[in-house]
mmCIF file of C-alpha atoms in Angstrom:
data_model
loop_
_atom_site.group_PDB
_atom_site.id
_atom_site.type_symbol
_atom_site.label_atom_id
_atom_site.label_comp_id
_atom_site.label_asym_id
_atom_site.label_seq_id
_atom_site.Cartn_x
_atom_site.Cartn_y
_atom_site.Cartn_z
ATOM 1 C CA MET A 1 36.050 3.628 -11.045
ATOM 2 C CA LEU A 2 34.141 5.901 -9.243
ATOM 3 C CA LYS A 3 35.229 6.644 -5.408
ATOM 4 C CA LEU A 4 32.982 7.755 -2.630
ATOM 5 C CA THR A 5 33.574 8.732 1.051
ATOM 6 C CA PHE A 6 30.840 8.797 3.921
ATOM 7 C CA ASP A 7 30.637 9.597 7.323
ATOM 8 C CA GLU A 8 31.462 6.659 9.521
ATOM 9 C CA ALA A 9 28.090 6.644 10.993
ATOM 10 C CA ASN A 10 25.977 7.009 8.224
ATOM 11 C CA ALA A 11 28.348 4.355 6.268
ATOM 12 C CA GLU A 12 27.566 1.789 8.860
ATOM 13 C CA LYS A 13 23.588 2.008 8.115
ATOM 14 C CA LEU A 14 23.743 2.665 4.487
ATOM 15 C CA PHE A 15 26.402 -0.516 3.983
ATOM 16 C CA GLY A 16 23.670 -2.647 5.916
ATOM 17 C CA THR A 17 24.826 -5.624 8.215
ATOM 18 C CA ARG A 18 28.135 -7.368 6.711
ATOM 19 C CA ASP A 19 27.406 -5.212 3.535
ATOM 20 C CA GLU A 20 24.276 -6.630 2.599
ATOM 21 C CA ASN A 21 22.966 -3.329 0.982
ATOM 22 C CA LEU A 22 25.831 -3.473 -1.085
ATOM 23 C CA ARG A 23 25.433 -6.699 -2.247
ATOM 24 C CA TYR A 24 22.212 -6.031 -3.498
ATOM 25 C CA LEU A 25 23.138 -2.966 -5.062
ATOM 26 C CA GLU A 26 25.520 -5.311 -6.946
ATOM 27 C CA GLU A 27 23.139 -7.890 -7.861
ATOM 28 C CA ARG A 28 20.449 -5.922 -9.036
ATOM 29 C CA VAL A 29 21.842 -2.915 -10.524
ATOM 30 C CA GLY A 30 24.816 -4.650 -12.187
ATOM 31 C CA VAL A 31 27.707 -2.690 -10.612
ATOM 32 C CA SER A 32 30.676 -3.951 -8.729
ATOM 33 C CA VAL A 33 31.064 -2.018 -4.915
ATOM 34 C CA GLN A 34 34.706 -2.402 -3.369
ATOM 35 C CA ALA A 35 34.017 -1.390 0.446
ATOM 36 C CA ARG A 36 36.940 0.048 2.537
ATOM 37 C CA GLY A 37 36.044 1.232 5.838
ATOM 38 C CA ALA A 38 33.733 4.646 4.755
ATOM 39 C CA GLU A 39 35.120 4.527 1.586
ATOM 40 C CA ILE A 40 33.794 2.654 -1.430
ATOM 41 C CA GLY A 41 34.606 2.380 -4.847
ATOM 42 C CA VAL A 42 31.932 1.921 -7.952
ATOM 43 C CA SER A 43 32.509 0.471 -11.188
ATOM 44 C CA GLY A 44 29.770 -0.713 -13.642
ATOM 45 C CA ARG A 45 28.629 -2.100 -16.681
ATOM 46 C CA ASP A 46 28.170 1.066 -18.442
ATOM 47 C CA ASP A 47 27.573 4.477 -17.546
ATOM 48 C CA ARG A 48 23.747 4.254 -16.793
ATOM 49 C CA SER A 49 24.211 1.753 -13.985
ATOM 50 C CA GLU A 50 27.181 3.157 -12.700
ATOM 51 C CA ARG A 51 25.134 6.669 -12.142
ATOM 52 C CA LEU A 52 22.386 5.277 -11.004
ATOM 53 C CA ALA A 53 24.177 3.283 -7.948
ATOM 54 C CA VAL A 54 26.108 6.847 -7.203
ATOM 55 C CA ARG A 55 23.365 8.876 -7.225
ATOM 56 C CA LEU A 56 21.255 6.106 -4.788
ATOM 57 C CA LEU A 57 24.439 6.099 -2.427
ATOM 58 C CA GLU A 58 24.647 9.931 -2.558
ATOM 59 C CA ALA A 59 20.722 10.213 -1.656
ATOM 60 C CA PHE A 60 20.575 7.520 1.060
ATOM 61 C CA ASP A 61 23.933 9.571 2.677
ATOM 62 C CA ARG A 62 21.960 12.883 2.440
ATOM 63 C CA LEU A 63 18.845 11.135 3.902
ATOM 64 C CA LEU A 64 20.762 9.814 6.792
ATOM 65 C CA SER A 65 22.118 13.348 7.346
ATOM 66 C CA ASN A 66 18.574 14.790 7.418
ATOM 67 C CA GLY A 67 17.295 12.279 9.996
ATOM 68 C CA GLY A 68 15.913 9.572 7.770
ATOM 69 C CA ARG A 69 16.078 5.943 8.368
ATOM 70 C CA VAL A 70 17.987 3.731 5.750
ATOM 71 C CA GLY A 71 17.366 -0.226 6.418
ATOM 72 C CA SER A 72 17.398 -2.934 3.745
ATOM 73 C CA GLU A 73 13.711 -2.345 3.192
ATOM 74 C CA GLU A 74 14.536 1.373 2.707
ATOM 75 C CA PHE A 75 17.384 0.391 0.243
ATOM 76 C CA ARG A 76 15.578 -1.514 -1.815
ATOM 77 C CA THR A 77 12.799 0.506 -2.370
ATOM 78 C CA GLY A 78 15.290 3.147 -3.144
ATOM 79 C CA VAL A 79 16.549 0.966 -5.930
ATOM 80 C CA ARG A 80 13.230 0.542 -7.468
ATOM 81 C CA VAL A 81 12.166 3.661 -7.256
ATOM 82 C CA LEU A 82 15.500 4.959 -8.842
ATOM 83 C CA GLU A 83 15.054 2.316 -11.752
ATOM 84 C CA GLU A 84 11.480 3.784 -12.406
ATOM 85 C CA ASP A 85 12.545 7.804 -12.424
ATOM 86 C CA ALA A 86 16.069 8.256 -12.323
ATOM 87 C CA GLU A 87 15.709 11.963 -11.722
ATOM 88 C CA ILE A 88 13.613 11.852 -8.514
ATOM 89 C CA ASP A 89 14.662 13.313 -5.608
ATOM 90 C CA LEU A 90 15.225 10.302 -3.090
ATOM 91 C CA VAL A 91 15.288 12.401 0.031
ATOM 92 C CA GLU A 92 12.054 13.944 -0.782
ATOM 93 C CA PHE A 93 10.496 11.029 -1.797
ATOM 94 C CA PHE A 94 11.541 9.437 1.759
ATOM 95 C CA LEU A 95 10.867 12.316 3.731
ATOM 96 C CA ASP A 96 8.158 13.981 1.997
ATOM 97 C CA ALA A 97 5.689 11.649 1.720
ATOM 98 C CA SER A 98 6.183 9.028 4.416
ATOM 99 C CA ILE A 99 3.403 8.607 7.123
ATOM 100 C CA PRO A 100 3.530 10.787 10.343
ATOM 101 C CA PRO A 101 6.079 9.156 12.965
ATOM 102 C CA THR A 102 3.425 9.023 15.493
ATOM 103 C CA LEU A 103 2.762 4.765 15.082
ATOM 104 C CA LYS A 104 4.293 2.136 16.308
ATOM 105 C CA ARG A 105 6.585 1.506 13.257
ATOM 106 C CA PHE A 106 7.956 3.985 10.603
ATOM 107 C CA ILE A 107 5.904 3.701 7.225
ATOM 108 C CA ALA A 108 7.235 5.311 4.117
ATOM 109 C CA PRO A 109 6.237 4.415 0.237
ATOM 110 C CA ARG A 110 8.009 1.625 -1.602
ATOM 111 C CA ASN A 111 7.364 2.805 -4.994
ATOM 112 C CA LEU A 112 6.027 5.869 -6.995
ATOM 113 C CA ASN A 113 2.491 4.768 -6.833
ATOM 114 C CA GLN A 114 2.661 4.102 -3.140
ATOM 115 C CA ARG A 115 3.934 7.767 -2.688
ATOM 116 C CA LEU A 116 1.424 9.225 -5.164
ATOM 117 C CA PHE A 117 -1.306 7.564 -3.335
ATOM 118 C CA ILE A 118 -0.304 9.032 0.371
ATOM 119 C CA ARG A 119 -0.574 11.913 -1.128
ATOM 120 C CA SER A 120 -3.863 11.769 -2.801
ATOM 121 C CA VAL A 121 -5.170 10.633 0.580
ATOM 122 C CA ALA A 122 -3.548 13.749 2.271
ATOM 123 C CA ALA A 123 -5.094 16.199 -0.241
ATOM 124 C CA HIS A 124 -8.705 14.679 -1.110
ATOM 125 C CA ASP A 125 -11.592 13.561 0.825
ATOM 126 C CA TYR A 126 -12.388 10.655 -1.624
ATOM 127 C CA VAL A 127 -9.396 8.359 -3.121
ATOM 128 C CA PHE A 128 -10.057 5.444 -4.886
ATOM 129 C CA ALA A 129 -6.970 2.869 -4.991
ATOM 130 C CA ILE A 130 -7.411 0.310 -7.530
ATOM 131 C CA GLY A 131 -5.019 -2.701 -7.908
ATOM 132 C CA PRO A 132 -4.066 -6.593 -7.459
ATOM 133 C CA ALA A 133 -2.737 -7.865 -4.205
ATOM 134 C CA GLY A 134 0.212 -7.059 -2.244
ATOM 135 C CA THR A 135 0.174 -3.499 -3.834
ATOM 136 C CA GLY A 136 -0.217 -2.097 -0.261
ATOM 137 C CA LYS A 137 -3.433 -0.682 -0.772
ATOM 138 C CA THR A 138 -5.072 -1.524 2.352
ATOM 139 C CA TYR A 139 -1.984 -1.448 4.723
ATOM 140 C CA LEU A 140 -1.187 2.158 3.566
ATOM 141 C CA ALA A 141 -4.606 3.282 3.896
ATOM 142 C CA VAL A 142 -4.864 1.858 7.384
ATOM 143 C CA ALA A 143 -1.774 3.409 8.103
ATOM 144 C CA MET A 144 -3.022 6.802 7.162
ATOM 145 C CA ALA A 145 -6.188 6.410 8.975
ATOM 146 C CA ALA A 146 -4.323 5.618 12.324
ATOM 147 C CA ALA A 147 -1.655 8.276 11.808
ATOM 148 C CA ALA A 148 -4.767 10.641 11.294
ATOM 149 C CA LEU A 149 -6.615 9.208 14.715
ATOM 150 C CA VAL A 150 -3.242 9.532 16.585
ATOM 151 C CA ASP A 151 -2.719 12.922 15.563
ATOM 152 C CA LYS A 152 -6.474 13.777 16.395
ATOM 153 C CA GLN A 153 -7.254 14.828 12.681
ATOM 154 C CA VAL A 154 -10.346 12.560 13.196
ATOM 155 C CA ARG A 155 -12.145 11.099 16.178
ATOM 156 C CA ARG A 156 -12.635 7.785 15.173
ATOM 157 C CA LEU A 157 -11.922 5.315 12.500
ATOM 158 C CA VAL A 158 -14.522 3.181 10.870
ATOM 159 C CA LEU A 159 -13.337 0.243 8.483
ATOM 160 C CA CYS A 160 -15.555 -1.871 6.896
ATOM 161 C CA ARG A 161 -15.627 -4.719 3.709
ATOM 162 C CA PRO A 162 -18.701 -6.322 2.267
ATOM 163 C CA ALA A 163 -19.288 -9.436 3.609
ATOM 164 C CA VAL A 164 -18.748 -11.859 0.351
ATOM 165 C CA GLU A 165 -17.618 -15.334 0.339
ATOM 166 C CA ALA A 166 -14.490 -15.750 -2.094
ATOM 167 C CA GLY A 167 -15.681 -18.940 -3.733
ATOM 168 C CA GLU A 168 -15.990 -20.756 -0.360
ATOM 169 C CA ARG A 169 -19.101 -21.661 1.315
ATOM 170 C CA LEU A 170 -18.872 -20.767 5.095
ATOM 171 C CA GLY A 171 -22.139 -21.835 6.215
ATOM 172 C CA PHE A 172 -23.783 -20.540 9.594
ATOM 173 C CA LEU A 173 -21.265 -19.056 11.445
ATOM 174 C CA PRO A 174 -21.697 -19.255 15.668
ATOM 175 C CA GLY A 175 -21.090 -16.275 18.225
ATOM 176 C CA ASP A 176 -22.433 -12.758 18.695
ATOM 177 C CA LEU A 177 -22.514 -10.081 15.307
ATOM 178 C CA VAL A 178 -18.722 -9.207 16.022
ATOM 179 C CA GLU A 179 -17.597 -12.929 15.906
ATOM 180 C CA LYS A 180 -19.851 -13.437 12.787
ATOM 181 C CA VAL A 181 -18.198 -10.675 10.770
ATOM 182 C CA ASN A 182 -14.466 -11.469 11.788
ATOM 183 C CA PRO A 183 -13.345 -13.687 9.117
ATOM 184 C CA TYR A 184 -14.471 -10.966 6.619
ATOM 185 C CA LEU A 185 -12.565 -8.342 8.449
ATOM 186 C CA ARG A 186 -9.165 -10.245 9.220
ATOM 187 C CA PRO A 187 -7.324 -8.444 7.361
ATOM 188 C CA VAL A 188 -7.878 -4.931 8.775
ATOM 189 C CA TYR A 189 -7.315 -6.271 11.926
ATOM 190 C CA ASP A 190 -4.009 -7.609 10.822
ATOM 191 C CA ALA A 191 -3.128 -4.279 9.523
ATOM 192 C CA LEU A 192 -4.067 -2.159 12.723
ATOM 193 C CA TYR A 193 -2.120 -4.580 14.851
ATOM 194 C CA ASP A 194 1.082 -4.158 12.935
ATOM 195 C CA ILE A 195 0.573 -0.614 12.998
ATOM 196 C CA LEU A 196 -0.555 0.248 16.409
ATOM 197 C CA GLY A 197 -0.027 -2.838 18.279
ATOM 198 C CA TYR A 198 -2.383 -5.402 19.501
ATOM 199 C CA ASP A 199 -2.975 -3.535 22.991
ATOM 200 C CA LYS A 200 -3.631 -0.135 21.740
ATOM 201 C CA THR A 201 -5.609 -1.628 18.932
ATOM 202 C CA SER A 202 -7.814 -3.575 21.297
ATOM 203 C CA LYS A 203 -8.398 -0.928 23.648
ATOM 204 C CA LEU A 204 -9.389 1.945 20.813
ATOM 205 C CA ILE A 205 -11.722 -0.932 19.292
ATOM 206 C CA GLU A 206 -13.441 -1.746 22.733
ATOM 207 C CA ARG A 207 -13.965 2.226 23.156
ATOM 208 C CA GLN A 208 -15.544 2.048 19.870
ATOM 209 C CA VAL A 209 -12.821 4.838 18.580
ATOM 210 C CA ILE A 210 -12.287 2.340 15.832
ATOM 211 C CA GLU A 211 -15.260 0.640 14.423
ATOM 212 C CA ILE A 212 -14.687 -2.357 12.222
ATOM 213 C CA ALA A 213 -18.263 -3.463 10.634
ATOM 214 C CA PRO A 214 -19.515 -5.125 7.736
ATOM 215 C CA LEU A 215 -21.010 -2.770 4.796
ATOM 216 C CA ALA A 216 -24.278 -3.664 5.304
ATOM 217 C CA PHE A 217 -24.548 -1.937 8.540
ATOM 218 C CA MET A 218 -23.531 1.724 7.443
ATOM 219 C CA ARG A 219 -27.124 2.591 6.056
ATOM 220 C CA GLY A 220 -28.393 5.507 7.670
ATOM 221 C CA ARG A 221 -25.437 6.891 9.174
ATOM 222 C CA THR A 222 -23.986 9.957 8.852
ATOM 223 C CA LEU A 223 -20.000 10.155 9.709
ATOM 224 C CA ASN A 224 -18.650 13.534 11.234
ATOM 225 C CA ASP A 225 -14.757 13.753 12.167
ATOM 226 C CA ALA A 226 -13.961 9.973 10.742
ATOM 227 C CA PHE A 227 -11.548 8.299 8.609
ATOM 228 C CA ILE A 228 -13.556 5.452 6.704
ATOM 229 C CA ILE A 229 -12.097 2.755 4.698
ATOM 230 C CA LEU A 230 -13.841 0.619 2.147
ATOM 231 C CA ASP A 231 -11.786 -2.353 1.599
ATOM 232 C CA GLU A 232 -12.551 -5.122 -1.056
ATOM 233 C CA ALA A 233 -14.712 -2.631 -2.636
ATOM 234 C CA GLN A 234 -14.901 -4.803 -5.753
ATOM 235 C CA ASN A 235 -17.323 -6.815 -4.134
ATOM 236 C CA THR A 236 -19.772 -4.085 -3.607
ATOM 237 C CA THR A 237 -23.112 -3.819 -5.372
ATOM 238 C CA ARG A 238 -24.058 -0.483 -7.262
ATOM 239 C CA GLU A 239 -26.521 0.323 -4.066
ATOM 240 C CA GLN A 240 -24.223 -0.529 -1.516
ATOM 241 C CA MET A 241 -21.651 1.670 -3.456
ATOM 242 C CA LYS A 242 -23.653 4.401 -3.497
ATOM 243 C CA MET A 243 -24.967 4.112 0.040
ATOM 244 C CA PHE A 244 -21.209 3.807 1.161
ATOM 245 C CA LEU A 245 -20.489 7.109 -0.958
ATOM 246 C CA THR A 246 -23.188 9.192 0.711
ATOM 247 C CA ARG A 247 -22.063 8.460 4.646
ATOM 248 C CA MET A 248 -19.495 10.925 4.983
ATOM 249 C CA GLY A 249 -20.069 13.905 6.912
ATOM 250 C CA PHE A 250 -18.177 17.069 7.719
ATOM 251 C CA HIS A 251 -14.349 16.895 8.415
ATOM 252 C CA SER A 252 -14.196 13.186 7.216
ATOM 253 C CA LYS A 253 -11.772 11.322 4.776
ATOM 254 C CA ALA A 254 -13.117 8.535 2.642
ATOM 255 C CA VAL A 255 -10.790 5.784 0.948
ATOM 256 C CA ILE A 256 -11.986 2.963 -1.232
ATOM 257 C CA THR A 257 -9.771 -0.057 -1.939
ATOM 258 C CA GLY A 258 -10.106 -2.674 -4.406
ATOM 259 C CA ASP A 259 -8.860 -5.395 -6.986
ATOM 260 C CA ILE A 260 -11.106 -5.706 -10.273
ATOM 261 C CA THR A 261 -9.719 -8.710 -11.060
ATOM 262 C CA GLN A 262 -11.104 -10.462 -7.849
ATOM 263 C CA ILE A 263 -14.473 -9.933 -7.850
ATOM 264 C CA ASP A 264 -16.711 -12.462 -5.838
ATOM 265 C CA LEU A 265 -20.044 -11.225 -6.661
ATOM 266 C CA PRO A 266 -22.733 -14.092 -7.376
ATOM 267 C CA GLY A 267 -24.051 -14.439 -11.028
ATOM 268 C CA THR A 268 -23.896 -11.686 -13.035
ATOM 269 C CA GLN A 269 -24.263 -8.852 -10.778
ATOM 270 C CA GLY A 270 -22.580 -5.884 -11.604
ATOM 271 C CA SER A 271 -19.671 -4.437 -9.380
ATOM 272 C CA GLY A 272 -20.171 -1.220 -7.980
ATOM 273 C CA LEU A 273 -16.646 -0.234 -7.859
ATOM 274 C CA LEU A 274 -16.583 -0.705 -11.483
ATOM 275 C CA GLU A 275 -19.394 1.699 -11.796
ATOM 276 C CA ALA A 276 -18.280 4.105 -9.475
ATOM 277 C CA LEU A 277 -15.021 4.530 -11.566
ATOM 278 C CA GLU A 278 -16.968 5.631 -14.538
ATOM 279 C CA ILE A 279 -19.440 7.385 -12.858
ATOM 280 C CA LEU A 280 -17.177 9.643 -10.885
ATOM 281 C CA ASP A 281 -14.173 9.714 -13.385
ATOM 282 C CA GLY A 282 -13.297 13.507 -13.586
ATOM 283 C CA ALA A 283 -15.142 14.846 -10.344
ATOM 284 C CA GLU A 284 -13.458 17.615 -8.548
ATOM 285 C CA GLY A 285 -12.285 16.472 -5.110
ATOM 286 C CA ILE A 286 -12.099 12.582 -5.738
ATOM 287 C CA ALA A 287 -8.462 11.343 -6.553
ATOM 288 C CA PHE A 288 -8.182 7.845 -8.315
ATOM 289 C CA VAL A 289 -4.749 5.588 -7.866
ATOM 290 C CA ASN A 290 -4.092 2.821 -10.093
ATOM 291 C CA PHE A 291 -1.531 0.309 -9.022
ATOM 292 C CA THR A 292 0.128 -2.431 -11.205
ATOM 293 C CA LYS A 293 1.810 -5.362 -10.748
ATOM 294 C CA LEU A 294 4.898 -3.973 -10.725
ATOM 295 C CA ASP A 295 3.971 -2.257 -7.615
ATOM 296 C CA VAL A 296 3.515 -5.545 -5.535
ATOM 297 C CA VAL A 297 5.390 -5.176 -2.514
ATOM 298 C CA ARG A 298 5.074 -8.597 -0.971
ATOM 299 C CA HIS A 299 7.359 -11.362 -1.605
ATOM 300 C CA ARG A 300 8.829 -11.604 -4.889
ATOM 301 C CA LEU A 301 6.808 -14.545 -6.181
ATOM 302 C CA VAL A 302 3.382 -12.972 -5.242
ATOM 303 C CA GLN A 303 4.444 -10.384 -8.507
ATOM 304 C CA GLU A 304 4.963 -13.554 -10.548
ATOM 305 C CA VAL A 305 1.724 -15.148 -9.603
ATOM 306 C CA VAL A 306 0.136 -11.874 -10.755
ATOM 307 C CA ASP A 307 1.479 -11.609 -13.536
ATOM 308 C CA ARG A 308 1.130 -15.218 -14.464
ATOM 309 C CA TYR A 309 -2.288 -15.170 -13.732
ATOM 310 C CA GLY A 310 -2.924 -11.757 -15.658
ATOM 311 C CA ARG A 311 -1.342 -13.498 -18.815
ATOM 312 C CA TRP A 312 -3.351 -16.677 -18.586
ATOM 313 C CA GLU A 313 -6.663 -14.828 -17.694
ATOM 314 C CA ALA A 314 -6.083 -12.567 -21.091
ATOM 315 C CA ALA A 315 -4.984 -15.891 -23.349
ATOM 316 C CA ARG A 316 -8.313 -17.025 -22.224
ATOM 317 C CA SER A 317 -10.374 -14.357 -23.026
ATOM 318 C CA VAL A 318 -8.812 -14.309 -26.454
ATOM 319 C CA ARG A 319 -9.416 -18.236 -26.827
ATOM 320 C CA LYS A 320 -12.969 -17.473 -25.894
ATOM 321 C CA GLU A 321 -13.740 -14.760 -28.307
ATOM 322 C CA ARG A 322 -12.193 -16.526 -30.906
ATOM 323 C CA ASP A 323 -14.237 -19.575 -30.234
ATOM 324 C CA ARG A 324 -17.841 -17.762 -30.682
#
């Protein structure tokens, strides 16, 4: 059994309410953890599980000493990240790639691809984030845009989506222009409310510092000093994608997010996102971040749903090919 001793203040935060973090560590990693005050003993089923548990606890102790935060979400993230890369520096992972603490809530990456995404957005003017639902693409993009606005790196946010129905027929929508496009842009609103708060978001939208609009209304514009997000980009046509990519002016940044497994375009119309990935591959100054089902950070069953649908669709493609 390996024994560790922590500062009492750090131990209380590290262990979690009623030692919930330690119980999670036992279940996920396969170790036994005995806590007595600020001292714990760790014994594992093998050397690897013991080393991972000790490395995690020591890293979070250093993180707390450096002013970092360790809640249940961060603790679970730390376990997942070390399982992906046992040599990673968790202190650097949380402090170096976290979004500036000027927002309503502290936001840090929950896996290695999220950290790559955050770093890519900081370093590039165009970033494509591709992956399944639940990987945090839209949420992180909105969070970084909000942080850039609060820190006065940009003067406005422009958030848009193509207005494509996901299989339903919504029919005639009453109201003015804003009310008509609201159903398509609700996920973006939800992210803004969570990150900035309802009152602040409403005021910024009212002052047009934050502009939320369907993609069709971007034609003919040049956006300077702006952080621009195109969400659900898999539902753009070739013309729409080209139009969007040529809207960016000076001192601006654009993030394009999409899930190529959920294309809702009618008929045989090709996805502008798929074509852009091929056309822009290797272009200097443009970054591509590919999320997978392993990066899903919603409810644990979301990852299971994504996985099962992926397997079902792959099997169906094989059957179709075989029946030809």
